[in-house]
Amino acid sequence: MEFLDWLVIDSKPEKDFFLEVYSRQILNNKNHKEVAEMCVSLLHQNTVKDQVMFKAIEKIADLEEKVTDLEIKKERLEKRSSSLIEKFLNRN
């Protein structure tokens, strides 16, 4: 997977259609109080989703750092073991 491939969202026509239907219902709604309540609810949902996304990205970064550290340690161990094997073989 390329670096930014995970950001690409596959859109399905059915979902796009329902999103458009709901959007038009909101735009055509004459009850301003109801629309304001929807906006407040969506603001709260969006804030929570932002926090969850931030935590998820933070966790992914931590895990990637650990993987990198482990790969570096593995390379060092492989170099040490190969040099020890060479030393041992050269003695005999």
Short mmCIF file of C-alpha atoms in Angstrom, two decimals:
data_model
loop_
_atom_site.label_atom_id
_atom_site.label_comp_id
_atom_site.label_asym_id
_atom_site.label_seq_id
_atom_site.Cartn_x
_atom_site.Cartn_y
_atom_site.Cartn_z
CA MET A 1 0.00 0.00 0.00
CA GLU A 2 1.33 3.40 -0.95
CA PHE A 3 1.74 6.05 1.73
CA LEU A 4 -1.52 7.97 1.11
CA ASP A 5 -3.64 5.16 -0.39
CA TRP A 6 -5.44 4.65 2.91
CA LEU A 7 -6.86 8.18 2.59
CA VAL A 8 -8.75 7.35 -0.61
CA ILE A 9 -12.42 6.72 0.10
CA ASP A 10 -14.33 4.36 -2.15
CA SER A 11 -17.66 5.98 -2.79
CA LYS A 12 -20.67 3.82 -3.52
CA PRO A 13 -23.51 5.29 -5.60
CA GLU A 14 -26.16 4.16 -3.10
CA LYS A 15 -24.41 5.94 -0.23
CA ASP A 16 -23.89 9.05 -2.35
CA PHE A 17 -27.58 9.03 -3.27
CA PHE A 18 -28.76 8.77 0.34
CA LEU A 19 -26.32 11.47 1.40
CA GLU A 20 -27.77 13.74 -1.28
CA VAL A 21 -31.36 12.92 -0.24
CA TYR A 22 -30.62 13.70 3.42
CA SER A 23 -28.74 16.85 2.49
CA ARG A 24 -31.68 18.12 0.48
CA GLN A 25 -34.09 17.28 3.30
CA ILE A 26 -32.02 19.40 5.64
CA LEU A 27 -31.71 22.25 3.16
CA ASN A 28 -35.46 22.23 2.50
CA ASN A 29 -36.43 21.97 6.17
CA LYS A 30 -38.31 25.11 7.24
CA ASN A 31 -38.07 24.29 10.96
CA HIS A 32 -34.97 26.26 11.93
CA LYS A 33 -34.93 24.92 15.49
CA GLU A 34 -34.85 21.34 14.21
CA VAL A 35 -32.02 22.21 11.82
CA ALA A 36 -30.10 23.95 14.63
CA GLU A 37 -30.48 20.88 16.85
CA MET A 38 -29.20 18.69 14.01
CA CYS A 39 -26.21 20.99 13.60
CA VAL A 40 -25.39 20.82 17.30
CA SER A 41 -25.68 17.04 17.26
CA LEU A 42 -23.43 16.80 14.20
CA LEU A 43 -20.91 19.16 15.78
CA HIS A 44 -20.69 16.90 18.84
CA GLN A 45 -20.41 13.76 16.70
CA ASN A 46 -17.72 15.35 14.55
CA THR A 47 -15.72 16.40 17.60
CA VAL A 48 -15.82 12.87 19.02
CA LYS A 49 -14.83 11.38 15.65
CA ASP A 50 -11.93 13.84 15.42
CA GLN A 51 -10.72 12.77 18.85
CA VAL A 52 -11.02 9.07 17.96
CA MET A 53 -9.14 9.62 14.68
CA PHE A 54 -6.40 11.54 16.49
CA LYS A 55 -6.00 8.73 19.04
CA ALA A 56 -5.99 6.08 16.27
CA ILE A 57 -3.33 7.92 14.26
CA GLU A 58 -1.30 8.45 17.43
CA LYS A 59 -1.49 4.72 18.20
CA ILE A 60 -0.50 3.80 14.64
CA ALA A 61 2.51 6.11 14.88
CA ASP A 62 3.54 4.51 18.18
CA LEU A 63 3.25 1.02 16.68
CA GLU A 64 5.21 2.02 13.58
CA GLU A 65 7.94 3.42 15.82
CA LYS A 66 8.10 0.14 17.72
CA VAL A 67 8.30 -1.83 14.47
CA THR A 68 11.15 0.39 13.27
CA ASP A 69 13.01 -0.06 16.56
CA LEU A 70 12.58 -3.83 16.36
CA GLU A 71 13.80 -3.90 12.75
CA ILE A 72 16.91 -1.94 13.75
CA LYS A 73 17.57 -4.30 16.67
CA LYS A 74 17.09 -7.31 14.39
CA GLU A 75 19.60 -5.93 11.88
CA ARG A 76 22.14 -5.32 14.65
CA LEU A 77 21.68 -8.85 15.99
CA GLU A 78 22.04 -10.33 12.52
CA LYS A 79 25.27 -8.38 11.97
CA ARG A 80 26.63 -9.47 15.34
CA SER A 81 25.75 -13.09 14.81
CA SER A 82 27.26 -13.14 11.32
CA SER A 83 30.46 -11.53 12.59
CA LEU A 84 30.63 -14.04 15.46
CA ILE A 85 30.14 -16.89 12.99
CA GLU A 86 32.92 -15.49 10.81
CA LYS A 87 35.26 -15.21 13.79
CA PHE A 88 34.48 -18.74 14.82
CA LEU A 89 35.02 -20.10 11.30
CA ASN A 90 38.29 -18.19 10.90
CA ARG A 91 39.67 -19.69 14.11
CA ASN A 92 39.15 -23.20 12.86
#
